[in-house]
N, C-alpha and C. Protein backbone atom coordinates (compact mmCIF):
# COMPACT_ATOMS: atom_id res chain seq x y z
N MET A 1 9.68 -117.53 64.80
CA MET A 1 9.46 -116.10 64.91
C MET A 1 10.52 -115.49 65.81
N ALA A 2 10.85 -114.26 65.56
CA ALA A 2 11.87 -113.57 66.33
C ALA A 2 11.28 -113.00 67.61
N GLY A 3 12.17 -112.60 68.50
CA GLY A 3 11.75 -111.89 69.70
C GLY A 3 11.14 -112.75 70.78
N GLY A 4 11.37 -114.07 70.77
CA GLY A 4 10.86 -114.92 71.82
C GLY A 4 9.37 -115.14 71.76
N GLU A 5 8.74 -114.84 70.64
CA GLU A 5 7.30 -115.00 70.51
C GLU A 5 6.93 -116.47 70.56
N SER A 6 5.78 -116.76 71.12
CA SER A 6 5.30 -118.11 71.28
C SER A 6 5.17 -118.81 69.93
N GLN A 7 5.68 -120.03 69.87
CA GLN A 7 5.61 -120.83 68.65
C GLN A 7 4.42 -121.79 68.67
N THR A 8 3.66 -121.76 69.74
CA THR A 8 2.50 -122.64 69.85
C THR A 8 1.25 -121.79 70.06
N PRO A 9 0.10 -122.33 69.68
CA PRO A 9 -1.14 -121.58 69.90
C PRO A 9 -1.33 -121.26 71.39
N VAL A 10 -1.94 -120.12 71.64
CA VAL A 10 -2.15 -119.65 73.01
C VAL A 10 -3.65 -119.48 73.22
N ASN A 11 -4.12 -119.87 74.41
CA ASN A 11 -5.53 -119.73 74.73
C ASN A 11 -5.78 -118.34 75.30
N LEU A 12 -6.50 -117.51 74.53
CA LEU A 12 -6.82 -116.15 74.96
C LEU A 12 -8.32 -116.00 75.11
N SER A 13 -8.72 -115.19 76.07
CA SER A 13 -10.15 -114.93 76.28
C SER A 13 -10.68 -114.02 75.17
N ASP A 14 -11.99 -113.95 75.07
CA ASP A 14 -12.61 -113.06 74.09
C ASP A 14 -12.20 -111.61 74.35
N ARG A 15 -12.13 -111.22 75.61
CA ARG A 15 -11.74 -109.85 75.95
C ARG A 15 -10.29 -109.59 75.54
N GLU A 16 -9.41 -110.56 75.78
CA GLU A 16 -8.01 -110.40 75.38
C GLU A 16 -7.89 -110.27 73.87
N LEU A 17 -8.65 -111.06 73.13
CA LEU A 17 -8.64 -110.94 71.67
C LEU A 17 -9.17 -109.59 71.22
N GLN A 18 -10.17 -109.09 71.91
CA GLN A 18 -10.73 -107.78 71.60
C GLN A 18 -9.67 -106.69 71.83
N ILE A 19 -8.93 -106.82 72.90
CA ILE A 19 -7.88 -105.84 73.21
C ILE A 19 -6.76 -105.92 72.19
N ILE A 20 -6.36 -107.12 71.79
CA ILE A 20 -5.33 -107.26 70.76
C ILE A 20 -5.78 -106.57 69.48
N ASP A 21 -7.03 -106.75 69.11
CA ASP A 21 -7.55 -106.11 67.90
C ASP A 21 -7.45 -104.59 68.00
N LEU A 22 -7.74 -104.04 69.16
CA LEU A 22 -7.66 -102.59 69.35
C LEU A 22 -6.22 -102.10 69.39
N VAL A 23 -5.32 -102.89 69.96
CA VAL A 23 -3.90 -102.56 69.93
C VAL A 23 -3.43 -102.52 68.47
N ALA A 24 -3.83 -103.53 67.71
CA ALA A 24 -3.44 -103.60 66.30
C ALA A 24 -4.01 -102.43 65.50
N ALA A 25 -5.13 -101.89 65.94
CA ALA A 25 -5.74 -100.74 65.27
C ALA A 25 -5.03 -99.44 65.65
N GLY A 26 -4.08 -99.52 66.59
CA GLY A 26 -3.29 -98.36 66.94
C GLY A 26 -3.78 -97.57 68.14
N LEU A 27 -4.75 -98.10 68.87
CA LEU A 27 -5.28 -97.38 70.02
C LEU A 27 -4.32 -97.47 71.21
N THR A 28 -4.27 -96.40 71.99
CA THR A 28 -3.50 -96.40 73.23
C THR A 28 -4.31 -97.13 74.30
N ASN A 29 -3.67 -97.43 75.42
CA ASN A 29 -4.38 -98.08 76.52
C ASN A 29 -5.54 -97.22 77.00
N GLN A 30 -5.33 -95.90 77.07
CA GLN A 30 -6.40 -95.00 77.51
C GLN A 30 -7.57 -95.03 76.52
N GLU A 31 -7.27 -95.05 75.23
CA GLU A 31 -8.33 -95.10 74.21
C GLU A 31 -9.07 -96.43 74.25
N ILE A 32 -8.33 -97.51 74.48
CA ILE A 32 -8.96 -98.83 74.61
C ILE A 32 -9.90 -98.84 75.81
N ALA A 33 -9.44 -98.28 76.92
CA ALA A 33 -10.25 -98.23 78.14
C ALA A 33 -11.55 -97.47 77.88
N ALA A 34 -11.45 -96.33 77.21
CA ALA A 34 -12.65 -95.53 76.93
C ALA A 34 -13.59 -96.29 76.01
N LYS A 35 -13.05 -96.93 74.99
CA LYS A 35 -13.88 -97.65 74.02
C LYS A 35 -14.61 -98.83 74.68
N LEU A 36 -13.91 -99.53 75.58
CA LEU A 36 -14.51 -100.71 76.22
C LEU A 36 -15.21 -100.38 77.54
N GLU A 37 -15.15 -99.11 77.93
CA GLU A 37 -15.77 -98.65 79.18
C GLU A 37 -15.25 -99.42 80.39
N ILE A 38 -13.90 -99.54 80.44
CA ILE A 38 -13.21 -100.14 81.58
C ILE A 38 -12.09 -99.18 81.97
N SER A 39 -11.45 -99.44 83.10
CA SER A 39 -10.38 -98.54 83.54
C SER A 39 -9.10 -98.81 82.74
N LYS A 40 -8.25 -97.78 82.67
CA LYS A 40 -6.96 -97.92 81.99
C LYS A 40 -6.14 -98.98 82.71
N ARG A 41 -6.23 -99.03 84.03
CA ARG A 41 -5.48 -100.04 84.80
C ARG A 41 -5.90 -101.46 84.40
N THR A 42 -7.18 -101.66 84.15
CA THR A 42 -7.65 -102.98 83.70
C THR A 42 -7.04 -103.31 82.33
N VAL A 43 -7.00 -102.32 81.45
CA VAL A 43 -6.38 -102.53 80.13
C VAL A 43 -4.90 -102.85 80.31
N ASP A 44 -4.21 -102.09 81.17
CA ASP A 44 -2.80 -102.35 81.44
C ASP A 44 -2.59 -103.80 81.88
N ASN A 45 -3.46 -104.26 82.80
CA ASN A 45 -3.35 -105.64 83.29
C ASN A 45 -3.61 -106.66 82.19
N HIS A 46 -4.63 -106.41 81.36
CA HIS A 46 -4.92 -107.32 80.25
C HIS A 46 -3.71 -107.41 79.32
N ILE A 47 -3.16 -106.26 78.96
CA ILE A 47 -2.03 -106.26 78.02
C ILE A 47 -0.82 -106.95 78.63
N SER A 48 -0.57 -106.73 79.90
CA SER A 48 0.54 -107.42 80.56
C SER A 48 0.33 -108.93 80.51
N ASN A 49 -0.89 -109.39 80.80
CA ASN A 49 -1.19 -110.82 80.74
C ASN A 49 -1.05 -111.36 79.32
N ILE A 50 -1.51 -110.60 78.34
CA ILE A 50 -1.43 -111.01 76.94
C ILE A 50 0.04 -111.14 76.51
N LEU A 51 0.86 -110.16 76.87
CA LEU A 51 2.28 -110.21 76.52
C LEU A 51 2.94 -111.45 77.12
N THR A 52 2.58 -111.75 78.36
CA THR A 52 3.13 -112.94 79.02
C THR A 52 2.68 -114.21 78.31
N LYS A 53 1.39 -114.32 78.04
CA LYS A 53 0.85 -115.52 77.39
C LYS A 53 1.45 -115.74 76.01
N THR A 54 1.66 -114.66 75.27
CA THR A 54 2.15 -114.78 73.89
C THR A 54 3.67 -114.78 73.81
N GLY A 55 4.33 -114.51 74.92
CA GLY A 55 5.79 -114.48 74.91
C GLY A 55 6.35 -113.30 74.14
N THR A 56 5.58 -112.22 74.07
CA THR A 56 6.03 -111.03 73.36
C THR A 56 6.47 -109.97 74.36
N ASP A 57 7.31 -109.05 73.89
CA ASP A 57 7.89 -108.06 74.78
C ASP A 57 7.26 -106.68 74.67
N ASN A 58 6.53 -106.43 73.58
CA ASN A 58 5.97 -105.10 73.36
C ASN A 58 4.80 -105.18 72.39
N ARG A 59 4.17 -104.04 72.15
CA ARG A 59 2.97 -103.99 71.32
C ARG A 59 3.25 -104.38 69.87
N VAL A 60 4.40 -103.97 69.34
CA VAL A 60 4.74 -104.32 67.96
C VAL A 60 4.90 -105.83 67.82
N ALA A 61 5.62 -106.42 68.74
CA ALA A 61 5.79 -107.88 68.71
C ALA A 61 4.45 -108.59 68.89
N LEU A 62 3.59 -108.01 69.72
CA LEU A 62 2.26 -108.59 69.93
C LEU A 62 1.45 -108.58 68.63
N VAL A 63 1.48 -107.47 67.92
CA VAL A 63 0.73 -107.40 66.65
C VAL A 63 1.32 -108.37 65.64
N ARG A 64 2.64 -108.48 65.59
CA ARG A 64 3.26 -109.46 64.68
C ARG A 64 2.80 -110.88 65.04
N TRP A 65 2.77 -111.19 66.34
CA TRP A 65 2.31 -112.50 66.79
C TRP A 65 0.86 -112.72 66.36
N ALA A 66 0.02 -111.70 66.59
CA ALA A 66 -1.40 -111.82 66.27
C ALA A 66 -1.62 -112.03 64.77
N LEU A 67 -0.84 -111.35 63.95
CA LEU A 67 -0.93 -111.56 62.50
C LEU A 67 -0.49 -112.97 62.13
N HIS A 68 0.61 -113.42 62.72
CA HIS A 68 1.12 -114.77 62.45
C HIS A 68 0.09 -115.85 62.77
N TRP A 69 -0.61 -115.70 63.87
CA TRP A 69 -1.58 -116.70 64.31
C TRP A 69 -3.00 -116.41 63.83
N GLY A 70 -3.17 -115.39 62.99
CA GLY A 70 -4.49 -115.12 62.44
C GLY A 70 -5.48 -114.56 63.44
N LYS A 71 -5.00 -113.86 64.45
CA LYS A 71 -5.88 -113.32 65.48
C LYS A 71 -6.42 -111.93 65.12
N VAL A 72 -5.78 -111.26 64.18
CA VAL A 72 -6.23 -109.94 63.76
C VAL A 72 -6.21 -109.84 62.24
N CYS A 73 -6.94 -108.87 61.76
CA CYS A 73 -7.02 -108.56 60.34
C CYS A 73 -6.70 -107.07 60.21
N LEU A 74 -5.67 -106.73 59.44
CA LEU A 74 -5.29 -105.34 59.26
C LEU A 74 -5.34 -104.97 57.78
N ASN A 75 -6.16 -103.98 57.46
CA ASN A 75 -6.24 -103.47 56.09
C ASN A 75 -6.36 -104.60 55.06
N ASP A 76 -7.25 -105.52 55.33
CA ASP A 76 -7.48 -106.67 54.45
C ASP A 76 -6.29 -107.60 54.33
N VAL A 77 -5.31 -107.51 55.24
CA VAL A 77 -4.19 -108.44 55.28
C VAL A 77 -4.49 -109.46 56.36
N ASN A 78 -4.32 -110.72 56.03
CA ASN A 78 -4.52 -111.79 56.99
C ASN A 78 -5.99 -112.02 57.31
N CYS A 79 -6.86 -111.62 56.39
CA CYS A 79 -8.29 -111.76 56.62
C CYS A 79 -8.80 -113.01 55.91
N CYS A 80 -9.66 -113.70 56.58
CA CYS A 80 -10.28 -114.87 55.97
C CYS A 80 -11.47 -114.41 55.15
N SER A 81 -11.57 -114.91 53.95
CA SER A 81 -12.74 -114.61 53.15
C SER A 81 -13.36 -115.91 52.69
N LEU A 82 -14.64 -115.86 52.48
CA LEU A 82 -15.33 -117.06 52.03
C LEU A 82 -15.01 -117.32 50.57
N PRO A 83 -14.86 -118.57 50.22
CA PRO A 83 -14.58 -118.85 48.81
C PRO A 83 -15.76 -118.41 47.94
N THR A 84 -15.44 -117.95 46.77
CA THR A 84 -16.49 -117.54 45.84
C THR A 84 -16.68 -118.61 44.79
N LYS A 85 -17.88 -118.66 44.30
CA LYS A 85 -18.20 -119.65 43.27
C LYS A 85 -17.62 -119.16 41.94
N PRO A 86 -16.83 -119.99 41.28
CA PRO A 86 -16.25 -119.58 40.01
C PRO A 86 -17.35 -119.33 38.97
N GLU A 87 -17.16 -118.28 38.20
CA GLU A 87 -18.13 -117.98 37.15
C GLU A 87 -17.79 -118.81 35.92
N ASP A 88 -18.84 -119.25 35.22
CA ASP A 88 -18.64 -120.07 34.02
C ASP A 88 -18.43 -119.22 32.80
């Protein structure tokens, strides 16, 4: 992957995964803070930690990383679905 993104799986907390999902949905840090009922500074700190853990430099690279590793689902892209039984 380009941009120095981590090539190995990264251990992220449930809260960090939740924040990545909201970043991928296009929310700003202030909107994420309001949605999760935490301070914007806490969101800023989470995102800084996430960028460090994933080796990404910005939100776009973070979303690309999350898609690559299957951490987010966007518009039915990269979503896991259960296999369906073939019809006879």
